[in-house]
PDB file of C-alpha atoms in Angstrom:
ATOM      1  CA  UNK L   1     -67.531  -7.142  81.859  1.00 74.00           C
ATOM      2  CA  UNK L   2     -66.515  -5.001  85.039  1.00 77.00           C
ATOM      3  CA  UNK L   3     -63.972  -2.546  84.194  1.00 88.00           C
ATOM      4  CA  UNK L   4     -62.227   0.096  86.061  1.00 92.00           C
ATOM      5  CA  UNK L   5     -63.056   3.468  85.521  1.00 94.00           C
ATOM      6  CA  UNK L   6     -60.822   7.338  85.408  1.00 95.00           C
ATOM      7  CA  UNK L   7     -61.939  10.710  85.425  1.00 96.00           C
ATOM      8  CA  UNK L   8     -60.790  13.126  83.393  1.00 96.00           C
ATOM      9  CA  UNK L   9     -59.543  11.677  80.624  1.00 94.00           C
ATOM     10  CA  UNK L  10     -57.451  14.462  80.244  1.00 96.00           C
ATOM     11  CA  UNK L  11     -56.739  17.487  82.989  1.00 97.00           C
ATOM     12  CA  UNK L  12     -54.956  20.682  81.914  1.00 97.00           C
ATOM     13  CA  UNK L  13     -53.460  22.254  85.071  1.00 97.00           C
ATOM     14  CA  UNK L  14     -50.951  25.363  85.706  1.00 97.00           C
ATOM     15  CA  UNK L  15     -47.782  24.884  87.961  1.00 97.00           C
ATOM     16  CA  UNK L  16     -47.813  24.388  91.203  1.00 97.00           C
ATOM     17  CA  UNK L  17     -51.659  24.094  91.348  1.00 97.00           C
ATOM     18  CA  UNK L  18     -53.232  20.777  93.125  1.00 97.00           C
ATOM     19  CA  UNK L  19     -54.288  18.020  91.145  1.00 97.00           C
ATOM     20  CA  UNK L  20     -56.930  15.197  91.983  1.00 97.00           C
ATOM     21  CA  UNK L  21     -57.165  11.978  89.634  1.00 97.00           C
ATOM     22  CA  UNK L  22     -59.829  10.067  90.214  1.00 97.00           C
ATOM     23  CA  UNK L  23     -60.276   6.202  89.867  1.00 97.00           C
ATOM     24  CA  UNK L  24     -63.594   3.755  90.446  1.00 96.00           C
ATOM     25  CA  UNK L  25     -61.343   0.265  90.798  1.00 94.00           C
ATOM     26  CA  UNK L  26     -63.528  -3.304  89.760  1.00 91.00           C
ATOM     27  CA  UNK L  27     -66.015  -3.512  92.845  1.00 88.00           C
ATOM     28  CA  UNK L  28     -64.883  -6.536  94.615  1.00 86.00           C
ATOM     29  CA  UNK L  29     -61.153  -5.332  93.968  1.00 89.00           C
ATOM     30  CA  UNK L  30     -58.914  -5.344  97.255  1.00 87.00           C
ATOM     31  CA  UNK L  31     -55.380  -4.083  95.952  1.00 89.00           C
ATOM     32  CA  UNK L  32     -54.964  -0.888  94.183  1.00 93.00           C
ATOM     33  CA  UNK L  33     -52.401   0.445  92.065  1.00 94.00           C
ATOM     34  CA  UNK L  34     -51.166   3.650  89.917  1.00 96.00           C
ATOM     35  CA  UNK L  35     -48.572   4.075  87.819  1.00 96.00           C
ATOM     36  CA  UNK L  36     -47.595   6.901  84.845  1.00 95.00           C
ATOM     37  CA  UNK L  37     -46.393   6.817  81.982  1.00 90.00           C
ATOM     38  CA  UNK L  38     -44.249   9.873  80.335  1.00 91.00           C
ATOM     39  CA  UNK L  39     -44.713  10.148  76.724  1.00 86.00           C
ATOM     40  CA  UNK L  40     -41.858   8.434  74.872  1.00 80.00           C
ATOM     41  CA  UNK L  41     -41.389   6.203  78.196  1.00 82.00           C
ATOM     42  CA  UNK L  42     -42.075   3.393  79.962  1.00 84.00           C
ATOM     43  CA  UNK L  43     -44.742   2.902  81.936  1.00 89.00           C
ATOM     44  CA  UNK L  44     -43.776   3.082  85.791  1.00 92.00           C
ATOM     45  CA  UNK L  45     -45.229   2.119  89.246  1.00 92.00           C
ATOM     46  CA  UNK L  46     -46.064   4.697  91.685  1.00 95.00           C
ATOM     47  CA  UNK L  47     -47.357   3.025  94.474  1.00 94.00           C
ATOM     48  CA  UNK L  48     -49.738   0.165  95.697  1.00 91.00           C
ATOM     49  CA  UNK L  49     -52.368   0.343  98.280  1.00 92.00           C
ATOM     50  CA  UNK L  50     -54.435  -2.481 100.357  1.00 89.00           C
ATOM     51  CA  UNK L  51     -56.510  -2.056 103.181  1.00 88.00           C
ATOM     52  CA  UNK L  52     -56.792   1.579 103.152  1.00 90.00           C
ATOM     53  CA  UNK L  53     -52.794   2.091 103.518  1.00 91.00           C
ATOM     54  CA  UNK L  54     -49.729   2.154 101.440  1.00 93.00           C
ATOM     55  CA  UNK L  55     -48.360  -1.494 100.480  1.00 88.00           C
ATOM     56  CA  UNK L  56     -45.606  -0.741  98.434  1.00 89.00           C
ATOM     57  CA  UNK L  57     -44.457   3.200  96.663  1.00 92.00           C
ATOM     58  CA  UNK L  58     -41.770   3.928  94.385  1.00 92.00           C
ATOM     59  CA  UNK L  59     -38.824   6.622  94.253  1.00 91.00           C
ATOM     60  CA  UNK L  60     -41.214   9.170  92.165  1.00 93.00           C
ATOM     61  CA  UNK L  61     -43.636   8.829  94.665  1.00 95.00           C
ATOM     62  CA  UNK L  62     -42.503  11.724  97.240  1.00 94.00           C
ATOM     63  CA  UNK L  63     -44.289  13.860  99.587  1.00 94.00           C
ATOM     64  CA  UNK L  64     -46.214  15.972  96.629  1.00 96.00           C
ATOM     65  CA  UNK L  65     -48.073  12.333  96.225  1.00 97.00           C
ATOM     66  CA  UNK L  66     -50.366  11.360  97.945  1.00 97.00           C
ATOM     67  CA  UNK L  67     -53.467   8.263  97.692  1.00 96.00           C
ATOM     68  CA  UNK L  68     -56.619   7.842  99.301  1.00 94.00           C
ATOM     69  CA  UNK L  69     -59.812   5.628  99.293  1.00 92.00           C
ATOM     70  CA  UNK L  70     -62.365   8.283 100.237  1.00 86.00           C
ATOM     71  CA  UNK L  71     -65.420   5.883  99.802  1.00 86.00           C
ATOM     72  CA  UNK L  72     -66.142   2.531  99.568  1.00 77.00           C
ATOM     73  CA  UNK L  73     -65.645   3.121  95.165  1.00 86.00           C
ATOM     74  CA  UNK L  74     -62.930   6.196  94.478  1.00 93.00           C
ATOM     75  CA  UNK L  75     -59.532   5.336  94.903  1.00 96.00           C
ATOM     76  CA  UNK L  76     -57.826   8.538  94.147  1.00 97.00           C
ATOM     77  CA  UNK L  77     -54.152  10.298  93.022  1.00 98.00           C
ATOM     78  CA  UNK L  78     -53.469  13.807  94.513  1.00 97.00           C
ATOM     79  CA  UNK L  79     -50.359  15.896  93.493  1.00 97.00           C
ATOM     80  CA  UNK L  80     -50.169  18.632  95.863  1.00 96.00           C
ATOM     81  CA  UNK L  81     -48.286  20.920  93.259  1.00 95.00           C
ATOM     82  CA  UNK L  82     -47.654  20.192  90.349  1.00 97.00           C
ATOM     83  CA  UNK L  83     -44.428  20.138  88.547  1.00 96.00           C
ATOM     84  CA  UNK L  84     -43.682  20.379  84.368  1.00 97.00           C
ATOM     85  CA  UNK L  85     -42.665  16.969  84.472  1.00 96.00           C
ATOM     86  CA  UNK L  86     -45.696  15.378  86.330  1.00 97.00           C
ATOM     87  CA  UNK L  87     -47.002  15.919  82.853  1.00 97.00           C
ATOM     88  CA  UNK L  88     -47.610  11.929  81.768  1.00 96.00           C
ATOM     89  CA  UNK L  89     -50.721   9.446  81.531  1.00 94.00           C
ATOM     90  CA  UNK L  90     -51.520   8.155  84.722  1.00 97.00           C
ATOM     91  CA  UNK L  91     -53.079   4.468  84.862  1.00 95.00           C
ATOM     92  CA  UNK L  92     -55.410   3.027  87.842  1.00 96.00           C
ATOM     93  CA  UNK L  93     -55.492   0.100  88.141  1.00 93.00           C
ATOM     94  CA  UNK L  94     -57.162  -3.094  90.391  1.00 91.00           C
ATOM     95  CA  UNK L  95     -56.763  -6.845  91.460  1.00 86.00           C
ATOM     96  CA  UNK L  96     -58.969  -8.348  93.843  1.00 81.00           C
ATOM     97  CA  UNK L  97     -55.790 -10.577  95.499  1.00 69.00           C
ATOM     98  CA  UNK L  98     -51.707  -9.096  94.796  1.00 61.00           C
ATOM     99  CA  UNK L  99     -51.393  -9.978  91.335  1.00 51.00           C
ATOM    100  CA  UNK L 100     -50.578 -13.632  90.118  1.00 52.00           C
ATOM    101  CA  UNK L 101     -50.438 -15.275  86.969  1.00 47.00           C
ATOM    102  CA  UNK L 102     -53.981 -15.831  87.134  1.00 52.00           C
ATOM    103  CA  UNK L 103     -55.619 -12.910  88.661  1.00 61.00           C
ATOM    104  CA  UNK L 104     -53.852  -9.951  87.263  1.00 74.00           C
ATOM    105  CA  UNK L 105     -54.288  -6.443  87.409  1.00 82.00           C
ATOM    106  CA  UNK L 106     -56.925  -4.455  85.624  1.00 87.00           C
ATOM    107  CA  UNK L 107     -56.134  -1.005  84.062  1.00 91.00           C
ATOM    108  CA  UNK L 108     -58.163   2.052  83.579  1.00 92.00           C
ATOM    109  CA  UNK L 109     -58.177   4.077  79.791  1.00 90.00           C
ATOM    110  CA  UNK L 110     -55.722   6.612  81.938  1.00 93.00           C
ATOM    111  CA  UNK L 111     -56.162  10.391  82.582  1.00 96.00           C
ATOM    112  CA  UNK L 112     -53.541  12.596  80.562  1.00 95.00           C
ATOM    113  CA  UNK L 113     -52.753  15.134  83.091  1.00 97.00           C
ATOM    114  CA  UNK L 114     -50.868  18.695  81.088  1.00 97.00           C
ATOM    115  CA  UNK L 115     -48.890  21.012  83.092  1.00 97.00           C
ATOM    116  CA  UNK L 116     -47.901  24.083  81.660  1.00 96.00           C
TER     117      UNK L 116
ATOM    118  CA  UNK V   1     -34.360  -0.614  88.802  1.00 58.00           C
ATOM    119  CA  UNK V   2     -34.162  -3.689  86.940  1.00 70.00           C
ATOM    120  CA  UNK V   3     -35.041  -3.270  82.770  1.00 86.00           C
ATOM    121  CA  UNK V   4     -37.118  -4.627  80.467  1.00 91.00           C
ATOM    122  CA  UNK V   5     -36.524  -3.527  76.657  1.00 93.00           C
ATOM    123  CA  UNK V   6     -38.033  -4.104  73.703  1.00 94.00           C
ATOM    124  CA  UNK V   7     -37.927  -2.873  69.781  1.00 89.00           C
ATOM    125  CA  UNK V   8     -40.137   0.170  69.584  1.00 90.00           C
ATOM    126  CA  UNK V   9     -41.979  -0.316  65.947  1.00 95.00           C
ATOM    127  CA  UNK V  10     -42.654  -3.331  64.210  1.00 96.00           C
ATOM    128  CA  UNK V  11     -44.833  -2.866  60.725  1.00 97.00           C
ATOM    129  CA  UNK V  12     -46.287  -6.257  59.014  1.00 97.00           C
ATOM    130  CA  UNK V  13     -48.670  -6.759  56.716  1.00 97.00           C
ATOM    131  CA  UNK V  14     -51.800  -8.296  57.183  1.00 97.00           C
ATOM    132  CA  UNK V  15     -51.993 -11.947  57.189  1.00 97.00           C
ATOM    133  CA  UNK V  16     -48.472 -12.780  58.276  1.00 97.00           C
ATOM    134  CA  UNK V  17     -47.174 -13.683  61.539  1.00 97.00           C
ATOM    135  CA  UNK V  18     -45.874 -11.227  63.994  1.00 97.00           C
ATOM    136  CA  UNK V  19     -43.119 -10.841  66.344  1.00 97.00           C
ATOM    137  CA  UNK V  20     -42.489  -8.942  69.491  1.00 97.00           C
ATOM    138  CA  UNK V  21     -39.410  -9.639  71.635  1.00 97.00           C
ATOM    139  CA  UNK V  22     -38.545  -7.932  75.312  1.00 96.00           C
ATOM    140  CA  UNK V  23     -35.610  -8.633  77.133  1.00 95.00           C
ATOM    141  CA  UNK V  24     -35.342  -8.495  80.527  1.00 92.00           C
ATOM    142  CA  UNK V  25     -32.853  -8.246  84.067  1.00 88.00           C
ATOM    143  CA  UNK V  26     -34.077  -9.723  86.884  1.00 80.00           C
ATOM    144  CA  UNK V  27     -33.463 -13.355  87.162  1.00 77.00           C
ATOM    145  CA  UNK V  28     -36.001 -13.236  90.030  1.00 78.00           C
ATOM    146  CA  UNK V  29     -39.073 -12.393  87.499  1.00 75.00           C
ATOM    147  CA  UNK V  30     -41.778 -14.687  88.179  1.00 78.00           C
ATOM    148  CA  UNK V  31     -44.770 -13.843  85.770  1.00 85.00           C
ATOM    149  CA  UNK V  32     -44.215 -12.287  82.797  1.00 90.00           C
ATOM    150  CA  UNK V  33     -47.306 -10.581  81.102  1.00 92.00           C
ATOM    151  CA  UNK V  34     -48.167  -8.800  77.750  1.00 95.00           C
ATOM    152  CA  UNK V  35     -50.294  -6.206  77.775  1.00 94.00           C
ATOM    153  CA  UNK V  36     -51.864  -4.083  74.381  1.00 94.00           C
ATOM    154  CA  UNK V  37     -52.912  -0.684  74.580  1.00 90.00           C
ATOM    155  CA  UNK V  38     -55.632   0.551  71.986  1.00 88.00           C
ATOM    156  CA  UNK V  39     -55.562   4.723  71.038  1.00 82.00           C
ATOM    157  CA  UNK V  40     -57.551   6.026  73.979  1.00 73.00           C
ATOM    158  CA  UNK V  41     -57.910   2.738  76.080  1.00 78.00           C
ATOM    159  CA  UNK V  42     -55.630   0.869  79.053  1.00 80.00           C
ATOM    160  CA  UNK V  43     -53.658  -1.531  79.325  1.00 87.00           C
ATOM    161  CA  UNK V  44     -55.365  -4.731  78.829  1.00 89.00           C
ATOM    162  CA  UNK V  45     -53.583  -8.067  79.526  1.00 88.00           C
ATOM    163  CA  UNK V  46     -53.251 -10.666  76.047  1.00 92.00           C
ATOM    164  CA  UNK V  47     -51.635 -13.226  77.892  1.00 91.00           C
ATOM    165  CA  UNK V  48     -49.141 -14.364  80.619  1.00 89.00           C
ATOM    166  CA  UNK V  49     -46.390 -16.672  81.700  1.00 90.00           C
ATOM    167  CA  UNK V  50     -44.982 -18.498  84.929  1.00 87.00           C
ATOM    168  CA  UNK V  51     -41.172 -18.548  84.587  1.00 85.00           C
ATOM    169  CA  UNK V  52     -40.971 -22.404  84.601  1.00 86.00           C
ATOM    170  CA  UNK V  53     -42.830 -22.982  81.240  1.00 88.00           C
ATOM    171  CA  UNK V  54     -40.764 -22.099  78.254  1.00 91.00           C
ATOM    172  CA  UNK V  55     -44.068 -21.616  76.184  1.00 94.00           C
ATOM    173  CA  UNK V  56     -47.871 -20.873  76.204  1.00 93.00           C
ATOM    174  CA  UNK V  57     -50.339 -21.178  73.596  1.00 94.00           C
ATOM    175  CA  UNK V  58     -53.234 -18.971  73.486  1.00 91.00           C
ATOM    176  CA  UNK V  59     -55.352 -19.086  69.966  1.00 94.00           C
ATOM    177  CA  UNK V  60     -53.186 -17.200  67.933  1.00 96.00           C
ATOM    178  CA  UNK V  61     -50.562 -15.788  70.215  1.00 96.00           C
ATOM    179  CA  UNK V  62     -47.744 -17.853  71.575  1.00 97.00           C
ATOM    180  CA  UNK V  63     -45.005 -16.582  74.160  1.00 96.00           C
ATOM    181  CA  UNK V  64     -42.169 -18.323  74.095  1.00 96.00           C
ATOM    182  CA  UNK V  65     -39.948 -17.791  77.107  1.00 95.00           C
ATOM    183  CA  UNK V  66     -35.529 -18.595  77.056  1.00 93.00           C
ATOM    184  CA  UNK V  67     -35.010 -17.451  80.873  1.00 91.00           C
ATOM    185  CA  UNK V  68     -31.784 -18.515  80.792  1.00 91.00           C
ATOM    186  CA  UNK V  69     -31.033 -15.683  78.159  1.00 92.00           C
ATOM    187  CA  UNK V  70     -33.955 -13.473  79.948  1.00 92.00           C
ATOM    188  CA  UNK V  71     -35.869 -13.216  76.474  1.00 94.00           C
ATOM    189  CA  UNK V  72     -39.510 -13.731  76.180  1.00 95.00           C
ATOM    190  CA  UNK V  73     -41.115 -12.791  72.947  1.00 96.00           C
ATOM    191  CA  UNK V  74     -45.170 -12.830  71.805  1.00 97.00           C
ATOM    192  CA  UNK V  75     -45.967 -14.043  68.176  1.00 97.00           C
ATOM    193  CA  UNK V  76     -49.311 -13.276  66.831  1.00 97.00           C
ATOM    194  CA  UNK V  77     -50.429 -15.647  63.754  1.00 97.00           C
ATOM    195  CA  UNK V  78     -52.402 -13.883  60.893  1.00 97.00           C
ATOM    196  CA  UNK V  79     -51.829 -10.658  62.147  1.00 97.00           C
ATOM    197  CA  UNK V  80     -55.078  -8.662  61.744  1.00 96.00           C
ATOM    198  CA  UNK V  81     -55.353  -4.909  60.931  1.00 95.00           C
ATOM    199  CA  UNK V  82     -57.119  -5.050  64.320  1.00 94.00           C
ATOM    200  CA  UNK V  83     -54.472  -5.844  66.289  1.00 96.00           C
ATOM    201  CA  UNK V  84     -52.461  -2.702  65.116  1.00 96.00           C
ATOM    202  CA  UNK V  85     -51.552  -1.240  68.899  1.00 96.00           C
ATOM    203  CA  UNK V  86     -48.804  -1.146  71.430  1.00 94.00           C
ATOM    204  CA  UNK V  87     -47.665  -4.351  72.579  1.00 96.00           C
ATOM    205  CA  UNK V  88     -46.289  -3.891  76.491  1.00 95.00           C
ATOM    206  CA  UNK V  89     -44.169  -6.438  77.999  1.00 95.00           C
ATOM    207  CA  UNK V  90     -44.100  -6.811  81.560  1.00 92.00           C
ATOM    208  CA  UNK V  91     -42.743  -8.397  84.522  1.00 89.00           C
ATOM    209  CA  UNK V  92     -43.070  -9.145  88.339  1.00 83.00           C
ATOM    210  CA  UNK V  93     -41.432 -11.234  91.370  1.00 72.00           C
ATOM    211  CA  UNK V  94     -42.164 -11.937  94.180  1.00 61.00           C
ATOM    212  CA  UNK V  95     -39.246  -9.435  95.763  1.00 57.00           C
ATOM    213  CA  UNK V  96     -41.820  -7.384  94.773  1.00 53.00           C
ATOM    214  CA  UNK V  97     -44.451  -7.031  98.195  1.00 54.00           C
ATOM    215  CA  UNK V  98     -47.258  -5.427  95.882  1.00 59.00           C
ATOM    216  CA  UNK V  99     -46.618  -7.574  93.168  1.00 69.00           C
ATOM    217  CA  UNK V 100     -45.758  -4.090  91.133  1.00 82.00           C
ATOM    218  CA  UNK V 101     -45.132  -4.581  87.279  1.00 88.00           C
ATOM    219  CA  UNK V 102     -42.417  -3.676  85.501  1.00 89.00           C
ATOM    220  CA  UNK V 103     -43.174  -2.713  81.977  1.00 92.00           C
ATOM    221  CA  UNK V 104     -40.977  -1.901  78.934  1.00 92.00           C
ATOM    222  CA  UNK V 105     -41.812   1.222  76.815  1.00 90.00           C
ATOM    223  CA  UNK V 106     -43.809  -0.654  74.738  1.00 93.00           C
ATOM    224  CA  UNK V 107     -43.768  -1.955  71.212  1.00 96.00           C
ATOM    225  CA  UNK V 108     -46.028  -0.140  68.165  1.00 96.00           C
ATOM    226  CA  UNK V 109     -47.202  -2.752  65.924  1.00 97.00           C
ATOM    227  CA  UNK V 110     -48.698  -1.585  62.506  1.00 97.00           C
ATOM    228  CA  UNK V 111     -50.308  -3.805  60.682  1.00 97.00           C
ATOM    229  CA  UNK V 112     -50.704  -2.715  56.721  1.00 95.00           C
ATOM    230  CA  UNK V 113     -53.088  -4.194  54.493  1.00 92.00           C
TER     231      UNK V 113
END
C-alpha cells in the first residue's frame, strides 16, 4: 500500500539554526499538507499547498516558514531559524483531491524536530 | 479557532467494549474523522462520518454522531491489546478552502489483559 514517507525521524538542531523537513507525499497525490504537534497538545495545521503554491496557512505559520515542492516527489518544511518552541512532531501529509469523506488525507510517521 | 476535546486516557481490559467521546464547536463541521496513532507511526484514519448520518458501522467500531449536542464518540467492540494507541478525533468544513483538519489532543487507550 502507497504510503507517504519523512526524513529524519528525528532532527536535533541548536537555536536559530535552519531546519529542512523533508516529505515524499503518495505519488499521484495533488494537495499537500503539514501540521505539528507539541508534546502534550493537539495536533495543528500549518499550511496546505496545491499546484506548487500556498492554498490555505495558519497563524503559526509566519515568515520563519516556509514550503516548497523542489521535485516532482519532495514536498518539504523549512524553518529559517529555529525557535525553543518549534520543538514538536511535524506530520506530512497527502490527498490526491482536498479532502472528503472518502478520499482523506494520508499522514507520514512524523519527524521529531529538538531545539535546544 | 474552533475546539475539539476529548478525555485524555481511557484503560479497559481486553475483551470489553471501548469508548472514546470528542466534543466539538463548529456547527459548520462537515466530516468528522478518527484517526489512531501507533508509538513511532502517523496518523492513520479508522473511520469517518458525513454530518447528516447519526451513525456508521465499520466491523467493530461504530461512531455515533448527536450534532445537535456537537458529540461524536467511536466504540470499539472486543477491544484488543492491539488496539492500545491514541485515538484522534477530528474535524473539517467546508469554510475550510484546504479542507484543513482540526484535531483534538488525542485520546490514550490502554488496553490490559
Amino acid at each position: 500500500e502507497p504510503e507517504v514517507t519523512q526524513t529524519p525521524s528525528h532532527q536535533v538542531t541548536q537555536m536559530g539554526q535552519e531546519v529542512i523537513l523533508r516529505c515524499v507525499p503518495i505519488s499521484n497525490h495533488l494537495y499537500f499538507y503539514w501540521y505539528r504537534q507539541i508534546l502534550g497538545q493537539k495536533v495543528e495545521f500549518l499550511v496546505s499547498f496545491y499546484n506548487n503554491e500556498i492554498s490555505e496557512k495558519s497563524e503559526i505559520f509566519d515568515d520563519q516558514f516556509s514550503v516548497e515542492r523542489p521535485d516532482g516527489s519532495n514536498f518539504t518544511l523549512k524553518i529559517r531559524s529555529t525557535k525553543l518552541e518549534d520543538s514538536a512532531m511535524y506530520f506530512c501529509a497527502s490527498t490526491f483531491t482536498r479532502a472528503s469523506s472518502t478520499d482523506t488525507q494520508y499522514f507520514g510517521p512524523g519527524t521529531r524536530l529538538t531545539v535546544l | 479557532g474552533e475546539d475539539v476535546e476529548q478525555s485524555l486516557f481511557l484503560s479497559v481490559r481486553e475483551g470489553d467494549s471501548s469508548v472514546i467521546n470528542c466534543t466539538y464547536t463548529d456547527s459548520s463541521s462537515t466530516y468528522l474523522y478518527w484517526y489512531k496513532q501507533e508509538p513511532g507511526a502517523g496518523l492513520q484514519l479508522l473511520t469517518y462520518i458525513f454530518s447528516n448520518m447519526d451513525m456508521k458501522q465499520d466491523q467493530r467500531l461504530t461512531v455515533l454522531l448527536n450534532k445537535k449536542d456537537k458529540h461524536l464518540s467511536l466504540r470499539i467492540a472486543d477491544t484488543q491489546t492491539g488496539d492500545s494507541a491514541i485515538y484522534f478525533c477530528a474535524e473539517t468544513s467546508n469554510s475550510n478552502s484546504g479542507y484543513a483538519l482540526n484535531f483534538g489532543k488525542g485520546t490514550s487507550l490502554l488496553v490490559t489483559p
